[in-house]
Amino acid sequence: MELLQIQYFLALAQEEHVSNTAEMLMISQPTLSLTIKKLEEELGVQLFVRTGRRIRLNENGRLFMTYAQNAMDTLEKGKEALSRSSDKYARKLSLGIESPLVWQDLTCSFATKYFSYEISQKSIEDNSYVPQILDRSLDFYIGSIDGNPAMRNSDKFEIKEFAKGRICVIVPEDSEIAKKGTITFAELKDEMFICRPPEHECQQYTDSLCRKAGFVPKISMICDYTTREVMVANGQGITFSSNLATRWLNVPGVKPVFLSDENAVRHQHIIWLKDRPMTPAMKDFLNYAIDFTKNLKF
């Protein structure tokens, strides 16, 4: 039995179409069909049920697929283990961060201390970090999953809460809200909000808290994370933030007012692939991030 036969078998089982699979594998249909036929002859059973151009696994195929996929997964782990043995790979670190501005002091100080590591960082404000962790192109994701219970219940990821912040609204400093010490979500029902795009996890979470308070936020503008405070100063509305982010608030004419509701908390998590062997860079970053947030002062 050849590795190529297993690869072709798994690809065909996924696509369930000979021509599409052949095109994806960049081989001819006769080559694919012959390879599968030889595999079936070697195993002594048929693996697929053929109906016209469509093809699907039969009972034998479904049974064999479990072992074939496990074999490929094991080989991939072996390949990864060999890659990790090289110093160059072990010193790389790939980070996805929901709000890079919030954690600029964390990433800058880590990069300064561990200057020999090759660090890549990118902003990810939606759920696109999930496939990137799964395919190992991303070592860690830093952000919140407060609005994503399915992620919390997944058995594919390790999730470590390493910080939490109080939710606030950024408002014009001469507004009526600015005169208050604190405010509740319910008191914000008539305000106009500057929001992040609706697919962003943070926006989904604050929207859910507003709904629990009995209203849907009225939107005056949708913009990216870094321009919201400027839009508040320009009189376009108010926006949600947290005391983790207001550490960097330096826009004239605005101020934070914190929510007094019990659930007005934003939890921050570090997420990585479960059972994935950690490189030295990953171990150092995880330990550094946890220690770093213990010393945050507000």
mmCIF file of C-alpha atoms in Angstrom:
data_model
loop_
_atom_site.group_PDB
_atom_site.id
_atom_site.type_symbol
_atom_site.label_atom_id
_atom_site.label_comp_id
_atom_site.label_asym_id
_atom_site.label_seq_id
_atom_site.Cartn_x
_atom_site.Cartn_y
_atom_site.Cartn_z
ATOM 1 C CA MET A 1 0.000 0.000 0.000
ATOM 2 C CA GLU A 2 1.428 3.355 -1.044
ATOM 3 C CA LEU A 3 1.049 6.727 0.662
ATOM 4 C CA LEU A 4 -0.172 8.238 -2.614
ATOM 5 C CA GLN A 5 -3.057 5.754 -2.671
ATOM 6 C CA ILE A 6 -4.135 6.876 0.788
ATOM 7 C CA GLN A 7 -3.909 10.557 -0.171
ATOM 8 C CA TYR A 8 -6.005 10.019 -3.300
ATOM 9 C CA PHE A 9 -8.529 7.900 -1.386
ATOM 10 C CA LEU A 10 -9.043 10.588 1.265
ATOM 11 C CA ALA A 11 -9.362 13.334 -1.334
ATOM 12 C CA LEU A 12 -11.968 11.372 -3.299
ATOM 13 C CA ALA A 13 -13.883 10.522 -0.111
ATOM 14 C CA GLN A 14 -14.062 14.236 0.647
ATOM 15 C CA GLU A 15 -15.058 15.455 -2.833
ATOM 16 C CA GLU A 16 -17.304 12.513 -3.860
ATOM 17 C CA HIS A 17 -16.687 13.373 -7.504
ATOM 18 C CA VAL A 18 -13.979 11.822 -9.686
ATOM 19 C CA SER A 19 -13.407 14.691 -12.112
ATOM 20 C CA ASN A 20 -13.436 17.346 -9.378
ATOM 21 C CA THR A 21 -10.988 15.330 -7.282
ATOM 22 C CA ALA A 22 -8.689 14.750 -10.241
ATOM 23 C CA GLU A 23 -8.727 18.463 -11.023
ATOM 24 C CA MET A 24 -7.957 19.331 -7.404
ATOM 25 C CA LEU A 25 -5.070 16.847 -7.325
ATOM 26 C CA MET A 26 -3.917 18.044 -10.768
ATOM 27 C CA ILE A 27 -3.916 14.532 -12.225
ATOM 28 C CA SER A 28 -5.966 12.851 -14.941
ATOM 29 C CA GLN A 29 -9.218 11.045 -14.163
ATOM 30 C CA PRO A 30 -7.869 7.688 -15.449
ATOM 31 C CA THR A 31 -4.851 8.024 -13.134
ATOM 32 C CA LEU A 32 -7.098 8.647 -10.139
ATOM 33 C CA SER A 33 -9.453 5.799 -11.044
ATOM 34 C CA LEU A 34 -6.567 3.368 -11.563
ATOM 35 C CA THR A 35 -4.972 4.295 -8.239
ATOM 36 C CA ILE A 36 -8.235 3.717 -6.354
ATOM 37 C CA LYS A 37 -8.815 0.444 -8.215
ATOM 38 C CA LYS A 38 -5.358 -0.846 -7.202
ATOM 39 C CA LEU A 39 -6.040 0.119 -3.594
ATOM 40 C CA GLU A 40 -9.349 -1.753 -3.622
ATOM 41 C CA GLU A 41 -7.675 -4.808 -5.182
ATOM 42 C CA GLU A 42 -5.007 -4.782 -2.496
ATOM 43 C CA LEU A 43 -7.595 -4.490 0.272
ATOM 44 C CA GLY A 44 -9.845 -7.088 -1.341
ATOM 45 C CA VAL A 45 -12.999 -4.969 -1.052
ATOM 46 C CA GLN A 46 -14.712 -2.105 -2.831
ATOM 47 C CA LEU A 47 -14.549 1.208 -1.005
ATOM 48 C CA PHE A 48 -16.990 3.316 -3.015
ATOM 49 C CA VAL A 49 -20.472 3.151 -4.455
ATOM 50 C CA ARG A 50 -20.529 4.690 -7.939
ATOM 51 C CA THR A 51 -23.660 6.432 -9.233
ATOM 52 C CA GLY A 52 -23.063 8.140 -12.562
ATOM 53 C CA ARG A 53 -20.462 10.831 -12.053
ATOM 54 C CA ARG A 54 -20.977 10.846 -8.299
ATOM 55 C CA ILE A 55 -19.139 8.517 -5.944
ATOM 56 C CA ARG A 56 -19.508 7.946 -2.233
ATOM 57 C CA LEU A 57 -18.045 5.737 0.442
ATOM 58 C CA ASN A 58 -19.705 2.418 1.175
ATOM 59 C CA GLU A 59 -19.541 0.709 4.578
ATOM 60 C CA ASN A 60 -16.052 -0.631 3.848
ATOM 61 C CA GLY A 61 -14.883 2.792 2.762
ATOM 62 C CA ARG A 62 -16.190 4.487 5.878
ATOM 63 C CA LEU A 63 -14.420 1.942 8.070
ATOM 64 C CA PHE A 64 -11.146 2.258 6.173
ATOM 65 C CA MET A 65 -11.321 6.054 6.122
ATOM 66 C CA THR A 66 -11.029 6.241 9.906
ATOM 67 C CA TYR A 67 -7.733 4.373 9.872
ATOM 68 C CA ALA A 68 -6.470 6.143 6.761
ATOM 69 C CA GLN A 69 -7.122 9.573 8.277
ATOM 70 C CA ASN A 70 -5.459 8.561 11.550
ATOM 71 C CA ALA A 71 -2.419 7.375 9.611
ATOM 72 C CA MET A 72 -2.162 10.660 7.724
ATOM 73 C CA ASP A 73 -2.599 12.649 10.935
ATOM 74 C CA THR A 74 0.177 10.662 12.575
ATOM 75 C CA LEU A 75 2.502 11.262 9.639
ATOM 76 C CA GLU A 76 1.707 14.986 9.742
ATOM 77 C CA LYS A 77 2.579 15.090 13.432
ATOM 78 C CA GLY A 78 5.843 13.313 12.658
ATOM 79 C CA LYS A 79 6.615 15.866 9.964
ATOM 80 C CA GLU A 80 5.842 18.677 12.391
ATOM 81 C CA ALA A 81 8.040 17.111 15.083
ATOM 82 C CA LEU A 82 10.944 16.972 12.648
ATOM 83 C CA SER A 83 10.350 20.574 11.647
ATOM 84 C CA ARG A 84 10.357 21.605 15.274
ATOM 85 C CA SER A 85 13.756 20.054 15.749
ATOM 86 C CA SER A 86 15.256 22.797 13.599
ATOM 87 C CA ASP A 87 16.275 25.890 15.524
ATOM 88 C CA LYS A 88 14.853 28.198 12.849
ATOM 89 C CA TYR A 89 11.327 26.806 13.217
ATOM 90 C CA ALA A 90 11.506 26.687 16.994
ATOM 91 C CA ARG A 91 12.285 30.402 17.140
ATOM 92 C CA LYS A 92 9.272 31.535 15.115
ATOM 93 C CA LEU A 93 6.095 32.847 16.722
ATOM 94 C CA SER A 94 2.871 33.732 14.910
ATOM 95 C CA LEU A 95 0.237 35.806 16.755
ATOM 96 C CA GLY A 96 -3.278 36.817 15.798
ATOM 97 C CA ILE A 97 -4.666 39.584 18.004
ATOM 98 C CA GLU A 98 -8.208 40.896 18.128
ATOM 99 C CA SER A 99 -7.048 44.375 19.194
ATOM 100 C CA PRO A 100 -3.286 44.854 18.646
ATOM 101 C CA LEU A 101 -3.479 48.402 20.028
ATOM 102 C CA VAL A 102 -4.662 47.077 23.392
ATOM 103 C CA TRP A 103 -1.748 44.667 23.698
ATOM 104 C CA GLN A 104 1.004 46.775 22.147
ATOM 105 C CA ASP A 105 2.899 46.918 25.445
ATOM 106 C CA LEU A 106 2.726 43.134 25.799
ATOM 107 C CA THR A 107 4.013 42.388 22.306
ATOM 108 C CA CYS A 108 6.642 45.153 22.354
ATOM 109 C CA SER A 109 8.094 44.157 25.705
ATOM 110 C CA PHE A 110 8.119 40.472 24.760
ATOM 111 C CA ALA A 111 9.873 41.243 21.478
ATOM 112 C CA THR A 112 12.441 43.330 23.346
ATOM 113 C CA LYS A 113 13.196 40.619 25.880
ATOM 114 C CA TYR A 114 13.196 37.769 23.359
ATOM 115 C CA PHE A 115 14.820 39.638 20.504
ATOM 116 C CA SER A 116 16.163 36.466 18.876
ATOM 117 C CA TYR A 117 12.650 35.198 18.116
ATOM 118 C CA GLU A 118 11.100 35.846 14.708
ATOM 119 C CA ILE A 119 7.659 37.234 15.568
ATOM 120 C CA SER A 120 4.793 37.847 13.164
ATOM 121 C CA GLN A 121 1.607 39.580 14.313
ATOM 122 C CA LYS A 122 -1.647 40.446 12.577
ATOM 123 C CA SER A 123 -5.032 41.870 13.499
ATOM 124 C CA ILE A 124 -7.948 39.395 13.412
ATOM 125 C CA GLU A 125 -11.307 40.722 14.575
ATOM 126 C CA ASP A 126 -13.578 37.914 13.369
ATOM 127 C CA ASN A 127 -13.637 34.123 13.609
ATOM 128 C CA SER A 128 -11.124 33.615 10.786
ATOM 129 C CA TYR A 129 -8.517 32.790 13.432
ATOM 130 C CA VAL A 130 -10.128 29.357 13.937
ATOM 131 C CA PRO A 131 -8.955 27.690 10.678
ATOM 132 C CA GLN A 132 -5.578 29.389 11.038
ATOM 133 C CA ILE A 133 -5.048 27.766 14.432
ATOM 134 C CA LEU A 134 -6.243 24.438 13.057
ATOM 135 C CA ASP A 135 -3.803 24.494 10.136
ATOM 136 C CA ARG A 136 -1.007 25.710 12.460
ATOM 137 C CA SER A 137 -0.342 28.893 10.504
ATOM 138 C CA LEU A 138 -1.220 30.715 13.748
ATOM 139 C CA ASP A 139 0.392 29.751 17.060
ATOM 140 C CA PHE A 140 -1.823 31.847 19.342
ATOM 141 C CA TYR A 141 -4.916 33.993 19.101
ATOM 142 C CA ILE A 142 -5.381 36.758 21.679
ATOM 143 C CA GLY A 143 -8.905 38.044 22.062
ATOM 144 C CA SER A 144 -12.262 37.448 23.663
ATOM 145 C CA ILE A 145 -14.703 34.592 23.123
ATOM 146 C CA ASP A 146 -17.363 36.038 25.441
ATOM 147 C CA GLY A 147 -19.810 36.116 22.543
ATOM 148 C CA ASN A 148 -18.860 32.694 21.180
ATOM 149 C CA PRO A 149 -19.943 29.872 23.554
ATOM 150 C CA ALA A 150 -19.401 27.262 20.831
ATOM 151 C CA MET A 151 -15.703 28.098 20.851
ATOM 152 C CA ARG A 152 -15.528 27.717 24.616
ATOM 153 C CA ASN A 153 -17.111 24.257 24.393
ATOM 154 C CA SER A 154 -14.867 23.017 21.585
ATOM 155 C CA ASP A 155 -12.546 20.129 22.382
ATOM 156 C CA LYS A 156 -10.039 21.191 19.705
ATOM 157 C CA PHE A 157 -8.558 24.198 21.490
ATOM 158 C CA GLU A 158 -6.839 25.188 24.702
ATOM 159 C CA ILE A 159 -8.292 28.426 26.055
ATOM 160 C CA LYS A 160 -6.636 30.402 28.822
ATOM 161 C CA GLU A 161 -8.244 33.499 30.302
ATOM 162 C CA PHE A 162 -5.371 35.824 31.084
ATOM 163 C CA ALA A 163 -7.012 39.226 31.599
ATOM 164 C CA LYS A 164 -10.357 40.958 31.961
ATOM 165 C CA GLY A 165 -11.488 44.545 31.669
ATOM 166 C CA ARG A 166 -14.460 46.627 32.726
ATOM 167 C CA ILE A 167 -16.668 47.757 29.856
ATOM 168 C CA CYS A 168 -17.150 51.475 29.381
ATOM 169 C CA VAL A 169 -18.527 53.903 26.826
ATOM 170 C CA ILE A 170 -16.324 56.566 25.263
ATOM 171 C CA VAL A 171 -18.334 59.800 25.166
ATOM 172 C CA PRO A 172 -17.734 63.507 24.433
ATOM 173 C CA GLU A 173 -16.348 65.067 27.595
ATOM 174 C CA ASP A 174 -19.020 67.807 27.550
ATOM 175 C CA SER A 175 -21.936 65.349 27.243
ATOM 176 C CA GLU A 176 -24.515 64.575 29.914
ATOM 177 C CA ILE A 177 -23.210 61.007 30.200
ATOM 178 C CA ALA A 178 -19.716 62.338 30.910
ATOM 179 C CA LYS A 179 -21.055 63.990 34.060
ATOM 180 C CA LYS A 180 -22.078 60.634 35.502
ATOM 181 C CA GLY A 181 -19.781 58.505 37.616
ATOM 182 C CA THR A 182 -21.134 55.311 36.088
ATOM 183 C CA ILE A 183 -24.030 54.332 33.844
ATOM 184 C CA THR A 184 -26.109 51.243 33.071
ATOM 185 C CA PHE A 185 -26.732 49.617 29.714
ATOM 186 C CA ALA A 186 -30.439 50.448 29.998
ATOM 187 C CA GLU A 187 -29.636 54.170 30.265
ATOM 188 C CA LEU A 188 -27.936 54.013 26.846
ATOM 189 C CA LYS A 189 -31.027 52.902 24.900
ATOM 190 C CA ASP A 190 -31.566 56.276 23.197
ATOM 191 C CA GLU A 191 -27.918 56.939 22.322
ATOM 192 C CA MET A 192 -26.390 56.706 18.856
ATOM 193 C CA PHE A 193 -23.485 54.281 18.635
ATOM 194 C CA ILE A 194 -20.313 54.140 16.587
ATOM 195 C CA CYS A 195 -19.853 50.423 16.031
ATOM 196 C CA ARG A 196 -17.391 47.942 14.685
ATOM 197 C CA PRO A 197 -18.495 45.709 11.774
ATOM 198 C CA PRO A 198 -21.271 43.284 12.835
ATOM 199 C CA GLU A 199 -19.131 40.185 12.187
ATOM 200 C CA HIS A 200 -16.607 41.275 14.809
ATOM 201 C CA GLU A 201 -16.823 39.252 18.003
ATOM 202 C CA CYS A 202 -16.565 42.310 20.260
ATOM 203 C CA GLN A 203 -19.499 43.986 18.512
ATOM 204 C CA GLN A 204 -21.577 40.838 18.787
ATOM 205 C CA TYR A 205 -20.866 40.673 22.512
ATOM 206 C CA THR A 206 -21.784 44.282 23.313
ATOM 207 C CA ASP A 207 -24.892 43.945 21.118
ATOM 208 C CA SER A 208 -25.932 40.925 23.205
ATOM 209 C CA LEU A 209 -25.491 42.894 26.440
ATOM 210 C CA CYS A 210 -27.637 45.693 25.048
ATOM 211 C CA ARG A 211 -30.350 43.227 24.082
ATOM 212 C CA LYS A 212 -30.312 41.824 27.613
ATOM 213 C CA ALA A 213 -30.911 45.396 28.797
ATOM 214 C CA GLY A 214 -33.978 45.597 26.526
ATOM 215 C CA PHE A 215 -32.815 47.489 23.429
ATOM 216 C CA VAL A 216 -30.990 47.204 20.133
ATOM 217 C CA PRO A 217 -28.223 49.805 19.672
ATOM 218 C CA LYS A 218 -28.972 52.625 17.246
ATOM 219 C CA ILE A 219 -26.063 52.860 14.842
ATOM 220 C CA SER A 220 -24.774 56.164 13.523
ATOM 221 C CA MET A 221 -21.584 54.802 11.963
ATOM 222 C CA ILE A 222 -19.647 51.567 11.422
ATOM 223 C CA CYS A 223 -15.878 51.957 11.334
ATOM 224 C CA ASP A 224 -12.647 50.207 12.273
ATOM 225 C CA TYR A 225 -11.320 49.903 15.795
ATOM 226 C CA THR A 226 -8.725 52.675 15.709
ATOM 227 C CA THR A 227 -10.978 55.498 14.463
ATOM 228 C CA ARG A 228 -13.923 55.124 16.834
ATOM 229 C CA GLU A 229 -12.681 57.569 19.482
ATOM 230 C CA VAL A 230 -11.962 60.193 16.823
ATOM 231 C CA MET A 231 -15.533 59.840 15.560
ATOM 232 C CA VAL A 232 -16.813 60.288 19.128
ATOM 233 C CA ALA A 233 -14.805 63.514 19.444
ATOM 234 C CA ASN A 234 -16.329 64.585 16.125
ATOM 235 C CA GLY A 235 -19.827 64.240 17.552
ATOM 236 C CA GLN A 236 -20.879 61.139 15.598
ATOM 237 C CA GLY A 237 -22.022 59.169 18.653
ATOM 238 C CA ILE A 238 -20.578 57.078 21.485
ATOM 239 C CA THR A 239 -18.748 53.757 21.427
ATOM 240 C CA PHE A 240 -18.041 50.805 23.695
ATOM 241 C CA SER A 241 -14.555 50.100 25.003
ATOM 242 C CA SER A 242 -12.917 48.716 28.167
ATOM 243 C CA ASN A 243 -10.291 49.781 30.661
ATOM 244 C CA LEU A 244 -7.828 47.497 28.887
ATOM 245 C CA ALA A 245 -8.161 49.740 25.823
ATOM 246 C CA THR A 246 -8.507 53.089 27.598
ATOM 247 C CA ARG A 247 -4.913 52.717 28.787
ATOM 248 C CA TRP A 248 -4.105 54.114 25.338
ATOM 249 C CA LEU A 249 -6.919 56.657 25.052
ATOM 250 C CA ASN A 250 -5.314 59.954 23.986
ATOM 251 C CA VAL A 251 -7.998 61.588 21.832
ATOM 252 C CA PRO A 252 -8.798 65.136 23.074
ATOM 253 C CA GLY A 253 -12.413 65.876 23.943
ATOM 254 C CA VAL A 254 -13.551 62.401 25.010
ATOM 255 C CA LYS A 255 -13.649 60.411 28.229
ATOM 256 C CA PRO A 256 -14.632 56.908 29.395
ATOM 257 C CA VAL A 257 -17.681 56.300 31.583
ATOM 258 C CA PHE A 258 -17.889 52.797 33.009
ATOM 259 C CA LEU A 259 -20.928 50.514 33.047
ATOM 260 C CA SER A 260 -22.164 49.534 36.498
ATOM 261 C CA ASP A 261 -23.967 46.373 35.328
ATOM 262 C CA GLU A 262 -22.644 43.166 36.904
ATOM 263 C CA ASN A 263 -22.040 41.574 33.506
ATOM 264 C CA ALA A 264 -20.169 44.588 32.072
ATOM 265 C CA VAL A 265 -16.889 42.682 31.825
ATOM 266 C CA ARG A 266 -14.764 41.792 28.821
ATOM 267 C CA HIS A 267 -12.632 38.666 29.267
ATOM 268 C CA GLN A 268 -9.456 38.215 27.264
ATOM 269 C CA HIS A 269 -8.193 34.787 26.240
ATOM 270 C CA ILE A 270 -5.155 33.152 24.705
ATOM 271 C CA ILE A 271 -6.190 30.323 22.381
ATOM 272 C CA TRP A 272 -4.078 27.605 20.780
ATOM 273 C CA LEU A 273 -4.479 24.127 19.316
ATOM 274 C CA LYS A 274 -4.972 21.399 21.892
ATOM 275 C CA ASP A 275 -2.359 18.615 22.018
ATOM 276 C CA ARG A 276 -0.026 20.615 19.778
ATOM 277 C CA PRO A 277 3.596 20.355 20.914
ATOM 278 C CA MET A 278 4.762 23.844 21.874
ATOM 279 C CA THR A 279 7.924 25.385 20.510
ATOM 280 C CA PRO A 280 10.247 27.219 22.921
ATOM 281 C CA ALA A 281 8.893 30.507 21.538
ATOM 282 C CA MET A 282 5.296 29.467 22.259
ATOM 283 C CA LYS A 283 6.134 28.400 25.814
ATOM 284 C CA ASP A 284 7.998 31.623 26.500
ATOM 285 C CA PHE A 285 5.196 33.795 25.120
ATOM 286 C CA LEU A 286 2.415 32.013 27.034
ATOM 287 C CA ASN A 287 4.258 32.313 30.338
ATOM 288 C CA TYR A 288 5.247 35.917 29.628
ATOM 289 C CA ALA A 289 1.696 36.989 28.722
ATOM 290 C CA ILE A 290 0.200 35.470 31.876
ATOM 291 C CA ASP A 291 2.823 37.109 34.103
ATOM 292 C CA PHE A 292 2.491 40.412 32.242
ATOM 293 C CA THR A 293 -1.229 40.821 32.862
ATOM 294 C CA LYS A 294 -0.860 39.990 36.557
ATOM 295 C CA ASN A 295 1.045 43.253 36.923
ATOM 296 C CA LEU A 296 -1.351 45.504 34.983
ATOM 297 C CA LYS A 297 -2.432 48.538 36.958
ATOM 298 C CA PHE A 298 -5.592 50.547 36.245
#
